[in-house]
CSV table of C-alpha atoms in Angstrom, one decimal:
chain,number,residue,atom,x,y,z
A,22,MET,CA,16.9,-4.5,29.4
A,23,PRO,CA,14.6,-7.5,29.1
A,24,ARG,CA,12.1,-7.6,26.2
A,25,ASP,CA,8.5,-6.9,26.8
A,26,SER,CA,6.6,-9.7,25.2
A,27,SER,CA,3.2,-8.0,25.9
A,28,LYS,CA,3.9,-5.1,23.5
A,29,LYS,CA,2.2,-5.0,20.1
A,30,LYS,CA,4.6,-6.4,17.5
A,31,LEU,CA,5.0,-3.8,14.7
A,32,ILE,CA,4.3,-4.6,11.1
A,33,LEU,CA,7.0,-2.9,8.8
A,34,ASN,CA,6.9,-2.5,5.1
A,35,ALA,CA,9.4,-0.8,2.8
A,36,PHE,CA,7.4,1.8,0.8
A,37,VAL,CA,8.7,2.2,-2.7
A,38,GLU,CA,7.7,2.9,-6.3
A,39,SER,CA,9.1,1.9,-9.6
A,40,SER,CA,10.5,5.4,-10.1
A,41,SER,CA,13.2,7.6,-8.7
A,42,GLY,CA,12.8,9.6,-5.4
A,43,HIS,CA,9.2,8.5,-4.8
A,44,GLN,CA,8.2,10.4,-1.6
A,45,SER,CA,11.4,12.5,-1.5
A,46,PRO,CA,11.4,14.5,-4.8
A,47,GLY,CA,14.8,15.6,-6.0
A,48,LEU,CA,16.8,13.3,-3.7
A,49,TRP,CA,17.8,11.2,-6.7
A,50,ARG,CA,20.5,13.9,-7.0
A,51,HIS,CA,22.1,12.8,-3.7
A,52,PRO,CA,25.5,11.0,-4.3
A,53,ASP,CA,24.4,8.0,-2.2
A,54,ASP,CA,21.0,7.6,-3.7
A,55,HIS,CA,20.4,4.8,-6.2
A,56,SER,CA,16.7,5.1,-6.7
A,57,SER,CA,17.3,6.2,-10.3
A,58,GLU,CA,18.4,2.6,-11.0
A,59,PHE,CA,14.8,1.5,-10.8
A,60,ASN,CA,15.0,0.2,-14.4
A,61,ASP,CA,17.6,-2.4,-13.4
A,62,LEU,CA,16.3,-5.7,-12.0
A,63,GLU,CA,19.4,-6.1,-9.9
A,64,HIS,CA,18.3,-3.0,-8.0
A,65,TRP,CA,15.1,-4.6,-6.9
A,66,VAL,CA,16.6,-8.0,-6.2
A,67,SER,CA,19.2,-6.4,-3.9
A,68,LEU,CA,16.5,-4.4,-2.1
A,69,ALA,CA,14.4,-7.5,-1.5
A,70,LYS,CA,17.3,-9.4,-0.1
A,71,LEU,CA,18.2,-6.5,2.2
A,72,CYS,CA,14.6,-6.2,3.5
A,73,GLU,CA,14.2,-9.9,4.0
A,74,GLU,CA,17.4,-10.2,5.9
A,75,ALA,CA,16.1,-7.5,8.2
A,76,LYS,CA,12.8,-9.5,8.5
A,77,ILE,CA,10.7,-6.7,7.1
A,78,HIS,CA,7.2,-7.9,6.4
A,79,GLY,CA,6.8,-6.7,2.9
A,80,ILE,CA,7.7,-4.3,0.1
A,81,PHE,CA,4.8,-2.1,-0.7
A,82,ILE,CA,5.0,-0.8,-4.2
A,83,ALA,CA,3.0,2.4,-5.0
A,84,ASP,CA,1.9,3.4,-8.5
A,85,VAL,CA,0.3,6.1,-10.5
A,86,LEU,CA,-1.1,5.9,-14.0
A,87,GLY,CA,-0.7,9.6,-14.9
A,88,VAL,CA,1.5,12.7,-14.4
A,89,TYR,CA,1.4,15.2,-11.5
A,90,ASP,CA,0.3,18.1,-13.7
A,91,VAL,CA,-1.8,20.3,-11.4
A,92,TYR,CA,0.9,22.6,-10.1
A,93,ARG,CA,1.3,25.7,-12.3
A,94,GLY,CA,-1.4,24.1,-14.4
A,95,PRO,CA,-3.6,23.1,-15.7
A,96,ARG,CA,-1.9,20.2,-17.5
A,97,ASN,CA,1.6,21.5,-16.8
A,98,LEU,CA,4.0,18.6,-17.1
A,99,ALA,CA,7.3,20.5,-16.7
A,100,PRO,CA,7.7,20.5,-12.8
A,101,ALA,CA,7.3,16.7,-12.7
A,102,ILE,CA,9.5,16.1,-15.7
A,103,ILE,CA,12.3,18.3,-14.5
A,104,SER,CA,12.3,17.1,-10.9
A,105,GLY,CA,11.6,13.4,-11.6
A,106,ALA,CA,8.5,13.6,-9.3
A,107,GLN,CA,7.2,10.1,-9.8
A,108,LEU,CA,8.0,10.4,-13.5
A,109,PRO,CA,9.2,8.3,-15.3
A,110,VAL,CA,7.3,5.5,-13.5
A,111,ASN,CA,7.3,1.8,-14.4
A,112,GLU,CA,4.6,-0.8,-14.0
A,113,PRO,CA,4.7,-2.3,-10.5
A,114,LEU,CA,3.8,-5.9,-11.0
A,115,ALA,CA,6.7,-6.7,-13.4
A,116,ILE,CA,9.5,-6.5,-10.8
A,117,VAL,CA,7.8,-8.9,-8.3
A,118,PRO,CA,8.7,-12.3,-9.7
A,119,ALA,CA,12.5,-11.5,-9.7
A,120,MET,CA,12.3,-10.3,-6.1
A,121,ALA,CA,10.3,-13.4,-5.1
A,122,ALA,CA,12.8,-15.7,-6.8
A,123,ALA,CA,15.6,-14.3,-4.7
A,124,THR,CA,13.7,-14.5,-1.3
A,125,LYS,CA,11.5,-16.9,0.7
A,126,SER,CA,9.3,-15.0,3.2
A,127,ILE,CA,8.9,-11.3,2.4
A,128,GLY,CA,5.6,-10.2,1.0
A,129,PHE,CA,5.0,-7.9,-2.0
A,130,GLY,CA,2.1,-5.4,-2.1
A,131,VAL,CA,1.3,-4.0,-5.6
A,132,THR,CA,-0.9,-1.0,-6.3
A,133,VAL,CA,-3.5,-1.3,-9.0
A,134,ALA,CA,-6.5,1.0,-9.5
A,135,THR,CA,-10.0,-0.4,-9.9
A,136,THR,CA,-11.0,2.6,-12.0
A,137,TYR,CA,-8.8,1.7,-15.0
A,138,GLU,CA,-8.5,-2.1,-15.0
A,139,GLN,CA,-11.1,-4.7,-16.0
A,140,PRO,CA,-11.5,-7.1,-13.1
A,141,TYR,CA,-11.4,-10.2,-15.3
A,142,HIS,CA,-7.9,-9.3,-16.6
A,143,LEU,CA,-6.6,-8.1,-13.3
A,144,ALA,CA,-7.7,-11.2,-11.5
A,145,ARG,CA,-5.6,-13.3,-13.8
A,146,ARG,CA,-2.5,-11.1,-13.3
A,147,LEU,CA,-2.8,-11.1,-9.5
A,148,SER,CA,-3.5,-14.9,-9.3
A,149,THR,CA,-0.5,-15.5,-11.5
A,150,LEU,CA,1.7,-13.5,-9.1
A,151,ASP,CA,0.2,-15.2,-6.1
A,152,HIS,CA,1.3,-18.5,-7.7
A,153,LEU,CA,4.8,-17.3,-8.6
A,154,THR,CA,5.4,-15.8,-5.2
A,155,LYS,CA,4.0,-18.9,-3.4
A,156,GLY,CA,1.3,-16.8,-1.8
A,157,ARG,CA,3.3,-13.7,-0.9
A,158,LEU,CA,1.2,-11.2,-2.8
A,159,GLY,CA,-0.8,-8.3,-1.6
A,160,TRP,CA,-3.1,-6.0,-3.6
A,161,ASN,CA,-3.2,-2.3,-2.7
A,162,ILE,CA,-6.7,-1.4,-3.9
A,163,VAL,CA,-6.9,2.3,-5.0
A,164,THR,CA,-9.4,4.1,-7.1
A,165,GLY,CA,-6.9,6.6,-8.6
A,166,TYR,CA,-6.7,10.4,-8.2
A,167,LEU,CA,-5.1,11.9,-11.3
A,168,ASP,CA,-7.2,13.4,-14.1
A,169,SER,CA,-4.1,12.9,-16.3
A,170,ALA,CA,-4.6,9.1,-15.9
A,171,ALA,CA,-8.2,9.4,-16.9
A,172,ARG,CA,-7.4,11.4,-20.0
A,173,ASN,CA,-5.2,8.6,-21.3
A,174,LEU,CA,-7.7,5.9,-20.5
A,175,GLY,CA,-10.8,7.0,-22.3
A,176,ALA,CA,-12.3,9.8,-20.3
A,177,ASP,CA,-11.9,13.6,-20.1
A,178,ARG,CA,-11.5,13.4,-16.3
A,179,GLN,CA,-11.7,10.8,-13.6
A,180,PRO,CA,-15.1,9.9,-12.2
A,181,ALA,CA,-16.3,11.8,-9.1
A,182,HIS,CA,-14.6,10.6,-5.9
A,183,ASP,CA,-17.6,8.7,-4.4
A,184,ASP,CA,-18.6,7.3,-7.8
A,185,ARG,CA,-15.1,5.7,-8.0
A,186,TYR,CA,-15.7,3.9,-4.7
A,187,ALA,CA,-19.2,2.7,-5.9
A,188,VAL,CA,-17.4,1.2,-8.9
A,189,ALA,CA,-14.8,-0.3,-6.7
A,190,GLU,CA,-17.5,-1.9,-4.5
A,191,GLU,CA,-18.9,-3.9,-7.5
A,192,TYR,CA,-15.3,-4.5,-8.7
A,193,MET,CA,-14.5,-6.3,-5.4
A,194,LYS,CA,-17.6,-8.6,-5.8
A,195,VAL,CA,-16.4,-9.6,-9.2
A,196,MET,CA,-12.9,-10.3,-7.9
A,197,TYR,CA,-14.1,-12.4,-5.0
A,198,LYS,CA,-16.3,-14.4,-7.4
A,199,LEU,CA,-13.3,-15.0,-9.7
A,200,PHE,CA,-10.8,-15.7,-6.9
A,201,GLU,CA,-13.0,-17.7,-4.6
A,202,SER,CA,-16.1,-19.0,-6.3
A,203,SER,CA,-15.1,-20.1,-9.8
A,204,TRP,CA,-12.8,-23.0,-8.9
A,205,ARG,CA,-13.4,-25.4,-6.0
A,206,ASP,CA,-10.4,-25.8,-3.7
A,207,ASP,CA,-9.8,-29.3,-5.0
A,208,ALA,CA,-10.7,-28.7,-8.7
A,209,VAL,CA,-7.2,-29.6,-10.0
A,210,VAL,CA,-6.7,-33.3,-9.7
A,211,LEU,CA,-3.8,-34.0,-12.1
A,212,ASP,CA,-5.1,-37.6,-12.7
A,213,ARG,CA,-2.6,-38.9,-15.2
A,214,GLU,CA,-4.3,-42.3,-15.5
A,215,ARG,CA,-7.7,-40.8,-16.5
A,216,GLY,CA,-6.1,-37.9,-18.3
A,217,VAL,CA,-8.0,-35.4,-16.2
A,218,TYR,CA,-6.3,-32.1,-15.3
A,219,ALA,CA,-9.2,-30.6,-13.4
A,220,GLU,CA,-12.7,-32.0,-12.7
A,221,PRO,CA,-15.2,-30.0,-14.8
A,222,SER,CA,-17.9,-30.3,-12.1
A,223,ARG,CA,-15.5,-28.3,-9.9
A,224,VAL,CA,-15.0,-25.3,-12.2
A,225,ARG,CA,-17.8,-22.9,-13.1
A,226,GLU,CA,-18.7,-19.6,-14.6
A,227,ILE,CA,-19.6,-16.8,-12.2
A,228,ASN,CA,-22.1,-15.1,-14.5
A,229,HIS,CA,-21.8,-11.6,-12.9
A,230,VAL,CA,-24.1,-9.0,-14.4
A,231,GLY,CA,-23.9,-5.6,-12.7
A,232,LYS,CA,-24.2,-1.9,-13.3
A,233,ASN,CA,-20.5,-1.5,-14.3
A,234,PHE,CA,-19.3,-5.0,-15.2
A,235,THR,CA,-20.5,-8.1,-17.0
A,236,VAL,CA,-18.2,-11.0,-16.3
A,237,PRO,CA,-19.4,-14.5,-17.2
A,238,GLY,CA,-16.1,-16.2,-16.2
A,239,PRO,CA,-14.7,-18.6,-15.4
A,240,HIS,CA,-11.5,-17.4,-13.7
A,241,LEU,CA,-8.6,-18.3,-15.9
A,242,CYS,CA,-6.3,-19.4,-13.1
A,243,GLN,CA,-6.6,-22.4,-10.8
A,244,PRO,CA,-6.7,-21.5,-7.0
A,245,SER,CA,-3.5,-19.9,-5.9
A,246,PRO,CA,-2.0,-20.2,-2.4
A,247,GLN,CA,-4.0,-17.4,-1.0
A,248,ARG,CA,-6.7,-17.3,-3.6
A,249,THR,CA,-7.5,-13.7,-2.7
A,250,PRO,CA,-4.3,-11.8,-2.3
A,251,LEU,CA,-3.8,-9.9,1.0
A,252,LEU,CA,-6.0,-6.9,0.7
A,253,LEU,CA,-4.4,-3.5,1.3
A,254,GLN,CA,-6.1,-0.2,0.9
A,255,ALA,CA,-5.2,3.5,1.1
A,256,GLY,CA,-7.9,6.2,1.6
A,257,THR,CA,-9.7,7.5,4.6
A,258,SER,CA,-12.4,9.7,3.1
A,259,LYS,CA,-16.0,8.9,4.1
A,260,ALA,CA,-16.4,6.5,1.2
A,261,GLY,CA,-12.9,5.2,1.7
A,262,LYS,CA,-13.5,4.4,5.4
A,263,THR,CA,-16.6,2.3,4.6
A,264,PHE,CA,-14.7,0.5,1.8
A,265,ALA,CA,-11.8,-0.2,4.1
A,266,ALA,CA,-14.0,-1.4,7.0
A,267,GLN,CA,-15.5,-4.0,4.7
A,268,HIS,CA,-12.6,-5.1,2.5
A,269,ALA,CA,-9.2,-4.1,3.8
A,270,GLU,CA,-6.9,-6.3,5.9
A,271,ALA,CA,-4.2,-3.7,6.1
A,272,ILE,CA,-4.8,0.0,5.7
A,273,PHE,CA,-2.2,2.6,4.7
A,274,VAL,CA,-2.6,6.0,6.4
A,275,GLY,CA,-0.7,9.2,5.8
A,276,GLY,CA,-0.4,12.1,8.1
A,277,HIS,CA,2.3,14.3,9.6
A,278,SER,CA,1.3,13.6,13.2
A,279,PRO,CA,-0.7,10.9,15.1
A,280,ALA,CA,-3.5,13.4,15.8
A,281,VAL,CA,-4.2,13.7,12.1
A,282,ILE,CA,-4.9,10.0,11.6
A,283,SER,CA,-6.1,8.7,15.0
A,284,LYS,CA,-9.8,9.7,14.6
A,285,ASN,CA,-10.0,8.0,11.1
A,286,ILE,CA,-8.4,4.8,12.5
A,287,ALA,CA,-10.9,4.7,15.4
A,288,GLU,CA,-13.8,5.3,13.0
A,289,ILE,CA,-12.8,2.6,10.6
A,290,ARG,CA,-12.3,0.0,13.4
A,291,GLU,CA,-15.8,0.9,14.7
A,292,LEU,CA,-17.3,0.6,11.2
A,293,ALA,CA,-15.7,-2.8,10.7
A,294,LYS,CA,-17.2,-4.0,13.9
A,295,THR,CA,-20.7,-2.5,13.8
A,296,GLN,CA,-21.4,-2.6,10.0
A,297,PHE,CA,-19.5,-5.7,8.9
A,298,GLY,CA,-19.1,-7.9,12.0
A,299,ARG,CA,-15.3,-7.9,11.9
A,300,ASP,CA,-12.9,-7.9,14.8
A,301,PRO,CA,-11.4,-4.4,14.8
A,302,SER,CA,-8.0,-5.8,15.7
A,303,HIS,CA,-8.0,-7.7,12.5
A,304,LEU,CA,-7.6,-4.4,10.5
A,305,LYS,CA,-3.9,-3.5,10.5
A,306,PHE,CA,-3.2,0.2,10.2
A,307,LEU,CA,0.2,1.2,8.7
A,308,ALA,CA,1.3,4.8,9.0
A,309,LEU,CA,3.6,6.4,6.4
A,310,ILE,CA,6.9,7.5,8.0
A,311,CYS,CA,10.4,8.4,6.9
A,312,PRO,CA,13.0,7.8,9.5
A,313,ILE,CA,16.3,9.7,9.3
A,314,ILE,CA,18.6,7.7,11.7
A,315,GLY,CA,22.0,8.5,13.0
A,316,ARG,CA,24.1,6.9,15.7
A,317,THR,CA,24.0,10.2,17.5
A,318,GLU,CA,21.6,13.1,17.4
A,319,GLN,CA,24.2,15.2,15.6
A,320,GLU,CA,24.7,12.6,13.0
A,321,ALA,CA,21.0,12.3,12.4
A,322,ALA,CA,20.5,16.1,12.2
A,323,GLU,CA,23.4,16.4,9.8
A,324,LYS,CA,22.0,13.7,7.6
A,325,PHE,CA,18.6,15.4,7.5
A,326,GLU,CA,20.2,18.8,6.7
A,327,ASP,CA,22.3,17.1,4.0
A,328,TYR,CA,19.2,15.5,2.4
A,329,GLN,CA,17.2,18.7,2.5
A,330,GLN,CA,19.7,20.5,0.2
A,331,TYR,CA,18.9,18.1,-2.6
A,332,GLY,CA,15.1,18.2,-2.3
A,333,SER,CA,13.2,19.8,-5.1
A,334,THR,CA,10.6,22.4,-4.1
A,335,GLU,CA,9.0,22.3,-7.6
A,336,GLY,CA,8.8,18.5,-7.4
A,337,ALA,CA,7.3,18.7,-3.9
A,338,LEU,CA,4.6,21.1,-5.1
A,339,ALA,CA,3.9,19.0,-8.1
A,340,LEU,CA,3.3,16.0,-5.9
A,341,PHE,CA,1.1,18.0,-3.6
A,342,GLY,CA,-1.0,19.2,-6.5
A,343,GLY,CA,-1.6,15.6,-7.7
A,344,TRP,CA,-2.4,14.3,-4.2
A,345,THR,CA,-4.8,17.1,-3.3
A,346,GLY,CA,-6.0,18.6,-6.6
A,347,ILE,CA,-4.8,22.0,-5.2
A,348,ASP,CA,-2.4,24.2,-7.3
A,349,LEU,CA,-0.3,26.0,-4.7
A,350,ALA,CA,1.0,28.3,-7.4
A,351,THR,CA,-2.2,30.3,-6.8
A,352,TYR,CA,-1.3,30.8,-3.2
A,353,ALA,CA,0.9,33.6,-1.8
A,354,ASP,CA,4.0,32.4,-0.1
A,355,ASP,CA,2.7,32.9,3.5
A,356,GLN,CA,-1.0,32.2,2.7
A,357,GLU,CA,-2.5,29.4,4.9
A,358,LEU,CA,-3.9,26.3,3.3
A,359,ARG,CA,-7.6,26.0,3.6
A,360,GLN,CA,-10.0,23.0,3.5
A,361,VAL,CA,-11.5,22.6,0.0
A,362,GLU,CA,-13.5,20.0,-1.8
A,363,SER,CA,-11.3,17.7,-3.8
A,364,ASN,CA,-11.7,15.0,-6.4
A,365,ALA,CA,-8.2,13.7,-5.7
A,366,ILE,CA,-7.2,12.2,-2.3
A,367,ARG,CA,-9.7,13.8,0.1
A,368,SER,CA,-7.9,12.5,3.2
A,369,ALA,CA,-4.7,14.2,2.1
A,370,VAL,CA,-6.5,17.6,1.8
A,371,GLU,CA,-7.9,17.1,5.3
A,372,ALA,CA,-4.5,16.2,6.7
A,373,TRP,CA,-2.8,19.2,5.3
A,374,SER,CA,-5.5,21.6,6.5
A,375,LYS,CA,-4.7,20.7,10.1
A,376,ALA,CA,-1.9,22.3,12.1
A,377,SER,CA,0.5,20.2,14.1
A,378,PRO,CA,2.7,21.1,17.1
A,379,SER,CA,5.8,21.5,14.9
A,380,VAL,CA,4.0,23.4,12.1
A,381,PRO,CA,1.4,25.9,13.4
A,382,LYS,CA,0.4,27.0,9.9
A,383,TRP,CA,0.7,25.1,6.6
A,384,THR,CA,1.8,27.4,3.7
A,385,LYS,CA,3.2,26.8,0.3
A,386,HIS,CA,6.7,27.1,1.9
A,387,THR,CA,6.1,24.8,4.9
A,388,VAL,CA,4.4,22.2,2.7
A,389,ALA,CA,7.2,22.1,0.2
A,390,LYS,CA,9.8,21.9,2.9
A,391,HIS,CA,8.1,19.0,4.6
A,392,ILE,CA,7.4,17.0,1.4
A,393,THR,CA,11.0,17.2,0.0
A,394,VAL,CA,12.2,14.6,2.6
A,395,GLY,CA,9.5,12.0,3.4
A,396,GLY,CA,6.5,13.2,1.3
A,397,LEU,CA,3.0,12.7,2.5
A,398,GLY,CA,3.8,11.2,5.9
A,399,ALA,CA,5.8,12.1,8.9
A,400,THR,CA,9.6,12.5,8.9
A,401,VAL,CA,11.3,11.6,12.2
A,402,VAL,CA,15.0,12.5,12.8
A,403,GLY,CA,17.1,11.0,15.6
A,404,THR,CA,19.0,8.1,17.1
A,405,PRO,CA,17.6,4.6,16.9
A,406,SER,CA,16.3,5.1,20.5
A,407,GLN,CA,14.6,8.4,19.6
A,408,VAL,CA,13.0,7.0,16.4
A,409,ALA,CA,11.8,3.9,18.3
A,410,ASP,CA,10.3,6.3,20.9
A,411,GLU,CA,8.4,8.1,18.1
A,412,PHE,CA,7.2,4.8,16.7
A,413,GLU,CA,5.8,3.9,20.1
A,414,ARG,CA,4.2,7.3,20.4
A,415,TRP,CA,2.3,6.7,17.1
A,416,VAL,CA,1.1,3.3,18.4
A,417,ALA,CA,0.0,4.8,21.7
A,418,GLU,CA,-1.7,7.9,20.3
A,419,ALA,CA,-3.1,6.7,16.9
A,420,ASP,CA,-3.5,3.0,17.5
A,421,VAL,CA,-1.4,2.1,14.4
A,422,ASP,CA,-0.1,-1.5,14.0
A,423,GLY,CA,3.0,-0.6,12.1
A,424,PHE,CA,4.6,1.6,9.4
A,425,ASN,CA,5.1,1.9,5.7
A,426,ILE,CA,8.7,3.2,5.7
A,427,ALA,CA,9.4,5.8,3.0
A,428,TYR,CA,13.0,6.4,2.1
A,429,ALA,CA,15.0,9.7,1.8
A,430,ILE,CA,17.7,7.9,-0.1
A,431,LYS,CA,17.6,4.4,-1.5
A,432,PRO,CA,18.8,2.0,-0.2
A,433,GLY,CA,20.5,4.1,2.5
A,434,THR,CA,17.3,4.7,4.5
A,435,PHE,CA,16.5,1.0,4.5
A,436,ILE,CA,20.1,0.0,5.4
A,437,ASP,CA,19.8,2.4,8.4
A,438,VAL,CA,16.5,0.8,9.4
A,439,ALA,CA,18.0,-2.7,9.1
A,440,GLU,CA,21.2,-2.0,10.9
A,441,LEU,CA,20.2,0.6,13.5
A,442,LEU,CA,16.4,0.8,14.1
A,443,ILE,CA,15.3,-2.8,13.9
A,444,PRO,CA,17.8,-4.0,16.6
A,445,GLU,CA,16.4,-1.3,18.9
A,446,LEU,CA,12.8,-2.3,18.2
A,447,GLN,CA,13.7,-6.0,18.8
A,448,GLN,CA,15.4,-5.1,22.1
A,449,ARG,CA,12.1,-3.4,23.1
A,450,GLY,CA,10.0,-6.4,22.2
A,451,LEU,CA,8.4,-4.4,19.4
A,452,PHE,CA,9.6,-6.5,16.4
A,453,TRP,CA,10.0,-10.1,15.7
A,454,ASP,CA,13.3,-11.9,15.4
A,455,ASP,CA,12.1,-13.9,12.4
A,456,TYR,CA,9.0,-14.3,10.2
A,457,ALA,CA,6.2,-16.0,12.1
A,458,VAL,CA,5.8,-18.4,9.2
A,459,PRO,CA,9.1,-18.7,7.3
A,460,SER,CA,8.3,-19.3,3.6
A,461,GLY,CA,4.7,-18.6,4.4
A,462,THR,CA,2.2,-16.4,2.7
A,463,TYR,CA,1.9,-12.7,3.2
A,464,ARG,CA,-1.4,-13.2,5.1
A,465,GLU,CA,0.1,-15.8,7.4
A,466,ASN,CA,2.9,-13.5,8.4
A,467,LEU,CA,0.6,-10.5,8.8
A,468,TYR,CA,-1.7,-12.4,11.1
A,469,LEU,CA,1.0,-14.5,12.7
A,470,SER,CA,-1.0,-17.6,12.0
A,471,LYS,CA,0.3,-20.6,10.1
A,472,GLY,CA,-2.3,-22.0,7.8
A,473,ARG,CA,-4.2,-18.8,7.5
A,474,THR,CA,-3.8,-18.4,3.8
A,475,GLY,CA,-7.2,-17.1,2.9
A,476,PRO,CA,-9.2,-14.1,4.3
A,477,LEU,CA,-10.3,-14.5,7.9
A,478,ASP,CA,-13.7,-16.1,8.4
A,479,ALA,CA,-15.5,-12.8,9.3
A,480,HIS,CA,-14.1,-11.1,6.2
A,481,THR,CA,-16.6,-10.6,3.4
A,482,ALA,CA,-14.5,-12.6,1.0
A,483,ALA,CA,-14.7,-15.8,3.1
A,484,LYS,CA,-18.3,-16.5,2.1
A,485,TYR,CA,-17.3,-16.7,-1.5
A,486,ARG,CA,-14.9,-19.6,-0.9
A,487,TRP,CA,-15.9,-22.8,-2.7
A,488,LYS,CA,-14.4,-25.4,-0.4
A,489,ALA,CA,-13.2,-28.9,-1.2
A,490,GLY,CA,-15.9,-31.5,-1.2
A,491,VAL,CA,-18.8,-29.1,-1.6
A,492,ASP,CA,-21.1,-29.6,-4.6
A,493,ALA,CA,-21.7,-26.6,-6.7
A,494,SER,CA,-25.4,-26.9,-5.9
A,495,ASP,CA,-24.6,-26.5,-2.2
A,496,HIS,CA,-22.4,-23.4,-2.7
A,497,HIS,CA,-24.3,-20.5,-4.3
A,498,ILE,CA,-22.1,-17.6,-5.4
A,499,PRO,CA,-23.0,-14.6,-3.3
A,500,GLU,CA,-24.3,-11.5,-5.0
């Protein structure tokens, strides 16, 4: 079959966390799972090499700063501790340099919450990684959703949902000022004869004074390859949509069917166009999906059945409690979930309150069964052809641009993707044969554009860029 060059080329990321099981609680018990080896650097280097050989765009590293303690709560740690439901969990940035040193082109998205990090400090950490990866860094901007994190970081509970986004809005202004406006593109001259490392007229304070942050600057790092890392975002509440429409370059969406996410995607694209003057196609939407792939239907079905026997119901309900703020221990086994106000991930609450063709009613039992293999997103079981069909359906029905691929077992799921699924996608013209810009930045490979290291011109960050040759008096730092 000839390839269809007119089809949208999919963006694929491996979705992981520096913990065991991640989206598939309990599957660390499976004899072929190695996710419990997350404390070993070799584990991560091996994963990065595998994914780059398959030409996967990036490794998207999730993170939480607290414990999933809502289920059977309040503040009940036992279900997460026993099942290993994203606990223990290590810091996500630390593993990136080792993976970057072993690879050339794959990107790395790291999750850091704006609610619990000072922007001045985080800007240095992200710029450092952007340097060390040669521009292959993405920042997944989240506002957090666990009260258990807030209790360990100076508050009784996390701020209200929309207040967190208001803080994040100012946070982004500070980050753009540090990344883009503090150093001129050509500030560093390394003039050995004059003994001048950087021209002082090309480095300045940002003098930010706002409601939540006072940051005089200057940024501690010289301009990195991308300056602003590729901006990723997860969250499709009303406040999250507006935030994504302005700031995000890639948006992570979770839902068990295309119908759950399609309206949100359309609304964000429209907001980006009408409120922020962005081309809607420049926002890349990545759906969470867990593919269980077999060479035959029977093999795939047997794999899925095998995985399910290791899943932890208690771990699944612990994760659900953290994601939604809903303690399903208060529900009867056959009681249907209902829409409630939440101070956790509002979009997750919305998604789970909607039925799907395969699940007419979400109950404690159906939720737990779904989450044990694949977590918050969809789980698709079948041959490479059938899984590719499902990927195409999501593109057609929800207008996604690609997928964050969660694993059932690690690295087994990613090996199956590399060996079975990607060749099928390539045959259909749905996936590239090589990186668009080998050894390029994460942004260059996302946008298939050599030289596109910084945010696109219509992105709000672009106006902060202090370009080479421009006097400070001619480039005022935007407020």
